[in-house]
Amino acid sequence: MKTLDTTANEHRGRQREEELLLRLEVDDFNSRYADALDQGNLKEWPNFFAPSPFYKIASRENFSGGFPIGIMYCDSKEMLIDRATAILSSMEFSPRIITHFISNHFVSDVVPSSAFSSRSNFLLVENMADQKPSLLMAGQYYDKFIWSESKLLLKERICVYDSILIQTSIIYPV
């Protein structure tokens, strides 16, 4: 006969297993996201988002204060597509390679088979042919994911950078 303790432990075990699986999903998603951006496939970037997405890059100060101000702000799929198209069609800047490092995924607010939130750390390193590699940005993603036809998509991604000063070369999505 099962005791209340045994049933509670089984439930906690299932919750932990679901959390670990979602963390793996987030890790896989972010690996594909980073690879698309790192390889310069900006046309693919909007495909990581749900039909009515929200995307913003904001300072820690503005985010913590609840201010809507950001250095990049897109509140529709069309704005994401427009941003990618503008970058690809106006290469008026020095060629660069940006490498994403994304880690430490924390999952919360799980609605089984529907949606959940996640927070992950990110680090961007910029490499230019005539300079040493440099730290472009570090911070955290605050994400809201949804499932669409068994595919994970971003409903919301807020990229919060930690430093007060940022390089003026932030033209690419983070």
mmCIF file with all atom_site columns, C-alpha atoms in Angstrom:
data_model
loop_
_atom_site.group_PDB
_atom_site.id
_atom_site.type_symbol
_atom_site.label_atom_id
_atom_site.label_alt_id
_atom_site.label_comp_id
_atom_site.label_asym_id
_atom_site.label_entity_id
_atom_site.label_seq_id
_atom_site.pdbx_PDB_ins_code
_atom_site.Cartn_x
_atom_site.Cartn_y
_atom_site.Cartn_z
_atom_site.occupancy
_atom_site.B_iso_or_equiv
_atom_site.pdbx_formal_charge
_atom_site.auth_seq_id
_atom_site.auth_comp_id
_atom_site.auth_asym_id
_atom_site.auth_atom_id
_atom_site.pdbx_PDB_model_num
ATOM 1   C CA . MET A 1 1   ? 0.000  0.000  0.000   1.00 0.00 ? 1   MET A CA 1
ATOM 2   C CA . LYS A 1 2   ? 1.293  3.451  -0.930  1.00 0.00 ? 2   LYS A CA 1
ATOM 3   C CA . THR A 1 3   ? 1.724  5.958  1.808   1.00 0.00 ? 3   THR A CA 1
ATOM 4   C CA . LEU A 1 4   ? 1.186  9.683  1.454   1.00 0.00 ? 4   LEU A CA 1
ATOM 5   C CA . ASP A 1 5   ? 4.975  10.147 1.591   1.00 0.00 ? 5   ASP A CA 1
ATOM 6   C CA . THR A 1 6   ? 5.527  7.670  -1.261  1.00 0.00 ? 6   THR A CA 1
ATOM 7   C CA . THR A 1 7   ? 2.886  9.355  -3.432  1.00 0.00 ? 7   THR A CA 1
ATOM 8   C CA . ALA A 1 8   ? 4.341  12.814 -2.746  1.00 0.00 ? 8   ALA A CA 1
ATOM 9   C CA . ASN A 1 9   ? 7.851  11.594 -3.598  1.00 0.00 ? 9   ASN A CA 1
ATOM 10  C CA . GLU A 1 10  ? 6.622  10.063 -6.872  1.00 0.00 ? 10  GLU A CA 1
ATOM 11  C CA . HIS A 1 11  ? 4.898  13.343 -7.743  1.00 0.00 ? 11  HIS A CA 1
ATOM 12  C CA . ARG A 1 12  ? 8.057  15.372 -6.976  1.00 0.00 ? 12  ARG A CA 1
ATOM 13  C CA . GLY A 1 13  ? 10.054 12.900 -9.056  1.00 0.00 ? 13  GLY A CA 1
ATOM 14  C CA . ARG A 1 14  ? 7.725  13.366 -12.061 1.00 0.00 ? 14  ARG A CA 1
ATOM 15  C CA . GLN A 1 15  ? 7.877  17.157 -11.669 1.00 0.00 ? 15  GLN A CA 1
ATOM 16  C CA . ARG A 1 16  ? 11.677 17.030 -11.546 1.00 0.00 ? 16  ARG A CA 1
ATOM 17  C CA . GLU A 1 17  ? 11.787 14.804 -14.623 1.00 0.00 ? 17  GLU A CA 1
ATOM 18  C CA . GLU A 1 18  ? 9.501  17.191 -16.533 1.00 0.00 ? 18  GLU A CA 1
ATOM 19  C CA . GLU A 1 19  ? 11.651 20.170 -15.495 1.00 0.00 ? 19  GLU A CA 1
ATOM 20  C CA . LEU A 1 20  ? 14.825 18.409 -16.673 1.00 0.00 ? 20  LEU A CA 1
ATOM 21  C CA . LEU A 1 21  ? 13.228 17.521 -20.018 1.00 0.00 ? 21  LEU A CA 1
ATOM 22  C CA . LEU A 1 22  ? 12.111 21.129 -20.494 1.00 0.00 ? 22  LEU A CA 1
ATOM 23  C CA . ARG A 1 23  ? 15.615 22.357 -19.657 1.00 0.00 ? 23  ARG A CA 1
ATOM 24  C CA . LEU A 1 24  ? 16.951 20.035 -22.365 1.00 0.00 ? 24  LEU A CA 1
ATOM 25  C CA . GLU A 1 25  ? 14.355 21.428 -24.781 1.00 0.00 ? 25  GLU A CA 1
ATOM 26  C CA . VAL A 1 26  ? 15.435 24.990 -23.928 1.00 0.00 ? 26  VAL A CA 1
ATOM 27  C CA . ASP A 1 27  ? 19.104 24.041 -24.341 1.00 0.00 ? 27  ASP A CA 1
ATOM 28  C CA . ASP A 1 28  ? 18.396 22.472 -27.750 1.00 0.00 ? 28  ASP A CA 1
ATOM 29  C CA . PHE A 1 29  ? 16.299 25.463 -28.813 1.00 0.00 ? 29  PHE A CA 1
ATOM 30  C CA . ASN A 1 30  ? 18.976 27.957 -27.742 1.00 0.00 ? 30  ASN A CA 1
ATOM 31  C CA . SER A 1 31  ? 21.684 25.920 -29.472 1.00 0.00 ? 31  SER A CA 1
ATOM 32  C CA . ARG A 1 32  ? 19.761 26.071 -32.750 1.00 0.00 ? 32  ARG A CA 1
ATOM 33  C CA . TYR A 1 33  ? 18.965 29.781 -32.191 1.00 0.00 ? 33  TYR A CA 1
ATOM 34  C CA . ALA A 1 34  ? 22.633 30.614 -31.533 1.00 0.00 ? 34  ALA A CA 1
ATOM 35  C CA . ASP A 1 35  ? 23.805 28.542 -34.482 1.00 0.00 ? 35  ASP A CA 1
ATOM 36  C CA . ALA A 1 36  ? 21.462 30.354 -36.878 1.00 0.00 ? 36  ALA A CA 1
ATOM 37  C CA . LEU A 1 37  ? 22.707 33.752 -35.692 1.00 0.00 ? 37  LEU A CA 1
ATOM 38  C CA . ASP A 1 38  ? 26.369 32.698 -35.445 1.00 0.00 ? 38  ASP A CA 1
ATOM 39  C CA . GLN A 1 39  ? 26.267 31.334 -38.999 1.00 0.00 ? 39  GLN A CA 1
ATOM 40  C CA . GLY A 1 40  ? 24.710 34.566 -40.268 1.00 0.00 ? 40  GLY A CA 1
ATOM 41  C CA . ASN A 1 41  ? 21.358 32.980 -41.164 1.00 0.00 ? 41  ASN A CA 1
ATOM 42  C CA . LEU A 1 42  ? 19.377 36.054 -40.161 1.00 0.00 ? 42  LEU A CA 1
ATOM 43  C CA . LYS A 1 43  ? 16.490 35.087 -42.458 1.00 0.00 ? 43  LYS A CA 1
ATOM 44  C CA . GLU A 1 44  ? 15.917 32.114 -40.123 1.00 0.00 ? 44  GLU A CA 1
ATOM 45  C CA . TRP A 1 45  ? 15.817 34.241 -36.969 1.00 0.00 ? 45  TRP A CA 1
ATOM 46  C CA . PRO A 1 46  ? 12.083 35.164 -37.153 1.00 0.00 ? 46  PRO A CA 1
ATOM 47  C CA . ASN A 1 47  ? 11.194 31.449 -37.502 1.00 0.00 ? 47  ASN A CA 1
ATOM 48  C CA . PHE A 1 48  ? 12.176 30.894 -33.869 1.00 0.00 ? 48  PHE A CA 1
ATOM 49  C CA . PHE A 1 49  ? 9.241  33.051 -32.776 1.00 0.00 ? 49  PHE A CA 1
ATOM 50  C CA . ALA A 1 50  ? 5.503  32.499 -32.418 1.00 0.00 ? 50  ALA A CA 1
ATOM 51  C CA . PRO A 1 51  ? 3.127  34.326 -34.795 1.00 0.00 ? 51  PRO A CA 1
ATOM 52  C CA . SER A 1 52  ? 2.605  37.260 -32.366 1.00 0.00 ? 52  SER A CA 1
ATOM 53  C CA . PRO A 1 53  ? 5.990  37.611 -30.649 1.00 0.00 ? 53  PRO A CA 1
ATOM 54  C CA . PHE A 1 54  ? 7.637  40.200 -28.462 1.00 0.00 ? 54  PHE A CA 1
ATOM 55  C CA . TYR A 1 55  ? 11.408 40.799 -28.571 1.00 0.00 ? 55  TYR A CA 1
ATOM 56  C CA . LYS A 1 56  ? 13.398 43.430 -26.737 1.00 0.00 ? 56  LYS A CA 1
ATOM 57  C CA . ILE A 1 57  ? 16.991 44.146 -25.753 1.00 0.00 ? 57  ILE A CA 1
ATOM 58  C CA . ALA A 1 58  ? 17.108 46.250 -22.576 1.00 0.00 ? 58  ALA A CA 1
ATOM 59  C CA . SER A 1 59  ? 19.532 47.270 -19.879 1.00 0.00 ? 59  SER A CA 1
ATOM 60  C CA . ARG A 1 60  ? 19.315 45.629 -16.447 1.00 0.00 ? 60  ARG A CA 1
ATOM 61  C CA . GLU A 1 61  ? 18.454 49.050 -15.009 1.00 0.00 ? 61  GLU A CA 1
ATOM 62  C CA . ASN A 1 62  ? 15.466 49.592 -17.321 1.00 0.00 ? 62  ASN A CA 1
ATOM 63  C CA . PHE A 1 63  ? 14.275 45.997 -16.975 1.00 0.00 ? 63  PHE A CA 1
ATOM 64  C CA . SER A 1 64  ? 14.472 46.043 -13.176 1.00 0.00 ? 64  SER A CA 1
ATOM 65  C CA . GLY A 1 65  ? 12.705 49.404 -13.078 1.00 0.00 ? 65  GLY A CA 1
ATOM 66  C CA . GLY A 1 66  ? 9.883  48.119 -15.290 1.00 0.00 ? 66  GLY A CA 1
ATOM 67  C CA . PHE A 1 67  ? 10.652 50.674 -18.006 1.00 0.00 ? 67  PHE A CA 1
ATOM 68  C CA . PRO A 1 68  ? 9.658  49.717 -21.573 1.00 0.00 ? 68  PRO A CA 1
ATOM 69  C CA . ILE A 1 69  ? 12.734 51.321 -23.140 1.00 0.00 ? 69  ILE A CA 1
ATOM 70  C CA . GLY A 1 70  ? 15.094 49.050 -25.073 1.00 0.00 ? 70  GLY A CA 1
ATOM 71  C CA . ILE A 1 71  ? 17.806 49.371 -27.697 1.00 0.00 ? 71  ILE A CA 1
ATOM 72  C CA . MET A 1 72  ? 15.913 46.950 -29.945 1.00 0.00 ? 72  MET A CA 1
ATOM 73  C CA . TYR A 1 73  ? 12.151 46.447 -29.775 1.00 0.00 ? 73  TYR A CA 1
ATOM 74  C CA . CYS A 1 74  ? 9.951  44.237 -31.966 1.00 0.00 ? 74  CYS A CA 1
ATOM 75  C CA . ASP A 1 75  ? 6.332  43.463 -31.153 1.00 0.00 ? 75  ASP A CA 1
ATOM 76  C CA . SER A 1 76  ? 5.325  41.567 -34.298 1.00 0.00 ? 76  SER A CA 1
ATOM 77  C CA . LYS A 1 77  ? 6.695  38.927 -36.633 1.00 0.00 ? 77  LYS A CA 1
ATOM 78  C CA . GLU A 1 78  ? 6.813  41.565 -39.374 1.00 0.00 ? 78  GLU A CA 1
ATOM 79  C CA . MET A 1 79  ? 9.125  43.722 -37.249 1.00 0.00 ? 79  MET A CA 1
ATOM 80  C CA . LEU A 1 80  ? 11.471 40.750 -36.755 1.00 0.00 ? 80  LEU A CA 1
ATOM 81  C CA . ILE A 1 81  ? 11.503 40.073 -40.503 1.00 0.00 ? 81  ILE A CA 1
ATOM 82  C CA . ASP A 1 82  ? 12.065 43.768 -41.216 1.00 0.00 ? 82  ASP A CA 1
ATOM 83  C CA . ARG A 1 83  ? 14.992 43.867 -38.766 1.00 0.00 ? 83  ARG A CA 1
ATOM 84  C CA . ALA A 1 84  ? 16.661 40.823 -40.364 1.00 0.00 ? 84  ALA A CA 1
ATOM 85  C CA . THR A 1 85  ? 16.086 42.182 -43.880 1.00 0.00 ? 85  THR A CA 1
ATOM 86  C CA . ALA A 1 86  ? 17.487 45.604 -42.964 1.00 0.00 ? 86  ALA A CA 1
ATOM 87  C CA . ILE A 1 87  ? 20.659 44.068 -41.537 1.00 0.00 ? 87  ILE A CA 1
ATOM 88  C CA . LEU A 1 88  ? 21.170 41.815 -44.558 1.00 0.00 ? 88  LEU A CA 1
ATOM 89  C CA . SER A 1 89  ? 20.559 44.590 -47.095 1.00 0.00 ? 89  SER A CA 1
ATOM 90  C CA . SER A 1 90  ? 22.692 47.299 -45.487 1.00 0.00 ? 90  SER A CA 1
ATOM 91  C CA . MET A 1 91  ? 26.137 45.920 -44.826 1.00 0.00 ? 91  MET A CA 1
ATOM 92  C CA . GLU A 1 92  ? 27.615 49.364 -44.120 1.00 0.00 ? 92  GLU A CA 1
ATOM 93  C CA . PHE A 1 93  ? 29.666 48.146 -41.171 1.00 0.00 ? 93  PHE A CA 1
ATOM 94  C CA . SER A 1 94  ? 32.885 46.228 -40.709 1.00 0.00 ? 94  SER A CA 1
ATOM 95  C CA . PRO A 1 95  ? 32.489 42.469 -41.182 1.00 0.00 ? 95  PRO A CA 1
ATOM 96  C CA . ARG A 1 96  ? 32.261 40.649 -37.880 1.00 0.00 ? 96  ARG A CA 1
ATOM 97  C CA . ILE A 1 97  ? 31.455 37.269 -36.430 1.00 0.00 ? 97  ILE A CA 1
ATOM 98  C CA . ILE A 1 98  ? 29.437 37.131 -33.245 1.00 0.00 ? 98  ILE A CA 1
ATOM 99  C CA . THR A 1 99  ? 29.511 33.947 -31.197 1.00 0.00 ? 99  THR A CA 1
ATOM 100 C CA . HIS A 1 100 ? 26.751 33.181 -28.691 1.00 0.00 ? 100 HIS A CA 1
ATOM 101 C CA . PHE A 1 101 ? 27.264 31.221 -25.484 1.00 0.00 ? 101 PHE A CA 1
ATOM 102 C CA . ILE A 1 102 ? 23.986 30.359 -23.738 1.00 0.00 ? 102 ILE A CA 1
ATOM 103 C CA . SER A 1 103 ? 23.770 28.426 -20.474 1.00 0.00 ? 103 SER A CA 1
ATOM 104 C CA . ASN A 1 104 ? 22.191 27.918 -17.048 1.00 0.00 ? 104 ASN A CA 1
ATOM 105 C CA . HIS A 1 105 ? 18.585 27.409 -18.079 1.00 0.00 ? 105 HIS A CA 1
ATOM 106 C CA . PHE A 1 106 ? 15.963 27.749 -15.367 1.00 0.00 ? 106 PHE A CA 1
ATOM 107 C CA . VAL A 1 107 ? 12.396 26.712 -16.140 1.00 0.00 ? 107 VAL A CA 1
ATOM 108 C CA . SER A 1 108 ? 9.301  28.055 -14.356 1.00 0.00 ? 108 SER A CA 1
ATOM 109 C CA . ASP A 1 109 ? 5.577  28.685 -14.747 1.00 0.00 ? 109 ASP A CA 1
ATOM 110 C CA . VAL A 1 110 ? 4.981  25.389 -16.543 1.00 0.00 ? 110 VAL A CA 1
ATOM 111 C CA . VAL A 1 111 ? 1.574  24.834 -18.111 1.00 0.00 ? 111 VAL A CA 1
ATOM 112 C CA . PRO A 1 112 ? 1.863  21.171 -19.225 1.00 0.00 ? 112 PRO A CA 1
ATOM 113 C CA . SER A 1 113 ? 1.923  20.691 -23.018 1.00 0.00 ? 113 SER A CA 1
ATOM 114 C CA . SER A 1 114 ? 1.214  24.392 -23.523 1.00 0.00 ? 114 SER A CA 1
ATOM 115 C CA . ALA A 1 115 ? 3.691  26.996 -22.284 1.00 0.00 ? 115 ALA A CA 1
ATOM 116 C CA . PHE A 1 116 ? 6.426  27.804 -19.796 1.00 0.00 ? 116 PHE A CA 1
ATOM 117 C CA . SER A 1 117 ? 8.932  30.493 -18.892 1.00 0.00 ? 117 SER A CA 1
ATOM 118 C CA . SER A 1 118 ? 12.696 30.236 -18.875 1.00 0.00 ? 118 SER A CA 1
ATOM 119 C CA . ARG A 1 119 ? 15.694 32.305 -17.855 1.00 0.00 ? 119 ARG A CA 1
ATOM 120 C CA . SER A 1 120 ? 19.125 31.671 -19.365 1.00 0.00 ? 120 SER A CA 1
ATOM 121 C CA . ASN A 1 121 ? 22.489 33.412 -19.243 1.00 0.00 ? 121 ASN A CA 1
ATOM 122 C CA . PHE A 1 122 ? 24.065 34.621 -22.471 1.00 0.00 ? 122 PHE A CA 1
ATOM 123 C CA . LEU A 1 123 ? 27.460 35.883 -23.509 1.00 0.00 ? 123 LEU A CA 1
ATOM 124 C CA . LEU A 1 124 ? 28.282 37.350 -26.922 1.00 0.00 ? 124 LEU A CA 1
ATOM 125 C CA . VAL A 1 125 ? 31.834 37.525 -28.215 1.00 0.00 ? 125 VAL A CA 1
ATOM 126 C CA . GLU A 1 126 ? 32.585 39.712 -31.234 1.00 0.00 ? 126 GLU A CA 1
ATOM 127 C CA . ASN A 1 127 ? 35.367 38.744 -33.629 1.00 0.00 ? 127 ASN A CA 1
ATOM 128 C CA . MET A 1 128 ? 36.608 41.159 -36.267 1.00 0.00 ? 128 MET A CA 1
ATOM 129 C CA . ALA A 1 129 ? 39.395 40.404 -38.731 1.00 0.00 ? 129 ALA A CA 1
ATOM 130 C CA . ASP A 1 130 ? 41.603 43.291 -37.650 1.00 0.00 ? 130 ASP A CA 1
ATOM 131 C CA . GLN A 1 131 ? 41.047 43.215 -33.879 1.00 0.00 ? 131 GLN A CA 1
ATOM 132 C CA . LYS A 1 132 ? 41.269 40.932 -30.877 1.00 0.00 ? 132 LYS A CA 1
ATOM 133 C CA . PRO A 1 133 ? 38.025 39.187 -29.893 1.00 0.00 ? 133 PRO A CA 1
ATOM 134 C CA . SER A 1 134 ? 36.013 41.274 -27.466 1.00 0.00 ? 134 SER A CA 1
ATOM 135 C CA . LEU A 1 135 ? 33.120 40.802 -25.101 1.00 0.00 ? 135 LEU A CA 1
ATOM 136 C CA . LEU A 1 136 ? 30.147 42.322 -26.874 1.00 0.00 ? 136 LEU A CA 1
ATOM 137 C CA . MET A 1 137 ? 27.463 41.712 -24.281 1.00 0.00 ? 137 MET A CA 1
ATOM 138 C CA . ALA A 1 138 ? 26.578 39.564 -21.269 1.00 0.00 ? 138 ALA A CA 1
ATOM 139 C CA . GLY A 1 139 ? 23.233 39.141 -19.594 1.00 0.00 ? 139 GLY A CA 1
ATOM 140 C CA . GLN A 1 140 ? 20.125 36.995 -19.345 1.00 0.00 ? 140 GLN A CA 1
ATOM 141 C CA . TYR A 1 141 ? 17.275 35.954 -21.586 1.00 0.00 ? 141 TYR A CA 1
ATOM 142 C CA . TYR A 1 142 ? 13.829 36.123 -19.989 1.00 0.00 ? 142 TYR A CA 1
ATOM 143 C CA . ASP A 1 143 ? 11.730 33.900 -22.239 1.00 0.00 ? 143 ASP A CA 1
ATOM 144 C CA . LYS A 1 144 ? 8.169  32.739 -22.605 1.00 0.00 ? 144 LYS A CA 1
ATOM 145 C CA . PHE A 1 145 ? 7.875  29.623 -24.746 1.00 0.00 ? 145 PHE A CA 1
ATOM 146 C CA . ILE A 1 146 ? 4.852  28.017 -26.346 1.00 0.00 ? 146 ILE A CA 1
ATOM 147 C CA . TRP A 1 147 ? 4.380  24.703 -28.112 1.00 0.00 ? 147 TRP A CA 1
ATOM 148 C CA . SER A 1 148 ? 3.070  24.924 -31.668 1.00 0.00 ? 148 SER A CA 1
ATOM 149 C CA . GLU A 1 149 ? 2.558  21.656 -33.547 1.00 0.00 ? 149 GLU A CA 1
ATOM 150 C CA . SER A 1 150 ? 5.077  19.957 -31.211 1.00 0.00 ? 150 SER A CA 1
ATOM 151 C CA . LYS A 1 151 ? 7.630  22.678 -31.990 1.00 0.00 ? 151 LYS A CA 1
ATOM 152 C CA . LEU A 1 152 ? 8.977  25.042 -29.339 1.00 0.00 ? 152 LEU A CA 1
ATOM 153 C CA . LEU A 1 153 ? 8.633  28.744 -30.222 1.00 0.00 ? 153 LEU A CA 1
ATOM 154 C CA . LEU A 1 154 ? 9.382  31.999 -28.442 1.00 0.00 ? 154 LEU A CA 1
ATOM 155 C CA . LYS A 1 155 ? 6.319  33.996 -27.501 1.00 0.00 ? 155 LYS A CA 1
ATOM 156 C CA . GLU A 1 156 ? 8.563  36.519 -25.779 1.00 0.00 ? 156 GLU A CA 1
ATOM 157 C CA . ARG A 1 157 ? 12.295 37.060 -25.444 1.00 0.00 ? 157 ARG A CA 1
ATOM 158 C CA . ILE A 1 158 ? 13.640 39.927 -23.382 1.00 0.00 ? 158 ILE A CA 1
ATOM 159 C CA . CYS A 1 159 ? 17.430 40.148 -23.560 1.00 0.00 ? 159 CYS A CA 1
ATOM 160 C CA . VAL A 1 160 ? 18.687 41.970 -20.493 1.00 0.00 ? 160 VAL A CA 1
ATOM 161 C CA . TYR A 1 161 ? 22.292 43.098 -20.649 1.00 0.00 ? 161 TYR A CA 1
ATOM 162 C CA . ASP A 1 162 ? 24.234 43.704 -17.461 1.00 0.00 ? 162 ASP A CA 1
ATOM 163 C CA . SER A 1 163 ? 26.711 46.456 -18.291 1.00 0.00 ? 163 SER A CA 1
ATOM 164 C CA . ILE A 1 164 ? 25.897 50.137 -18.379 1.00 0.00 ? 164 ILE A CA 1
ATOM 165 C CA . LEU A 1 165 ? 28.050 50.737 -21.438 1.00 0.00 ? 165 LEU A CA 1
ATOM 166 C CA . ILE A 1 166 ? 27.470 48.785 -24.632 1.00 0.00 ? 166 ILE A CA 1
ATOM 167 C CA . GLN A 1 167 ? 29.224 48.815 -27.955 1.00 0.00 ? 167 GLN A CA 1
ATOM 168 C CA . THR A 1 168 ? 27.572 50.745 -30.753 1.00 0.00 ? 168 THR A CA 1
ATOM 169 C CA . SER A 1 169 ? 27.838 47.652 -32.931 1.00 0.00 ? 169 SER A CA 1
ATOM 170 C CA . ILE A 1 170 ? 24.699 46.085 -31.481 1.00 0.00 ? 170 ILE A CA 1
ATOM 171 C CA . ILE A 1 171 ? 22.888 45.747 -34.777 1.00 0.00 ? 171 ILE A CA 1
ATOM 172 C CA . TYR A 1 172 ? 22.372 42.002 -34.737 1.00 0.00 ? 172 TYR A CA 1
ATOM 173 C CA . PRO A 1 173 ? 19.737 40.200 -32.686 1.00 0.00 ? 173 PRO A CA 1
ATOM 174 C CA . VAL A 1 174 ? 21.088 38.962 -29.368 1.00 0.00 ? 174 VAL A CA 1
#
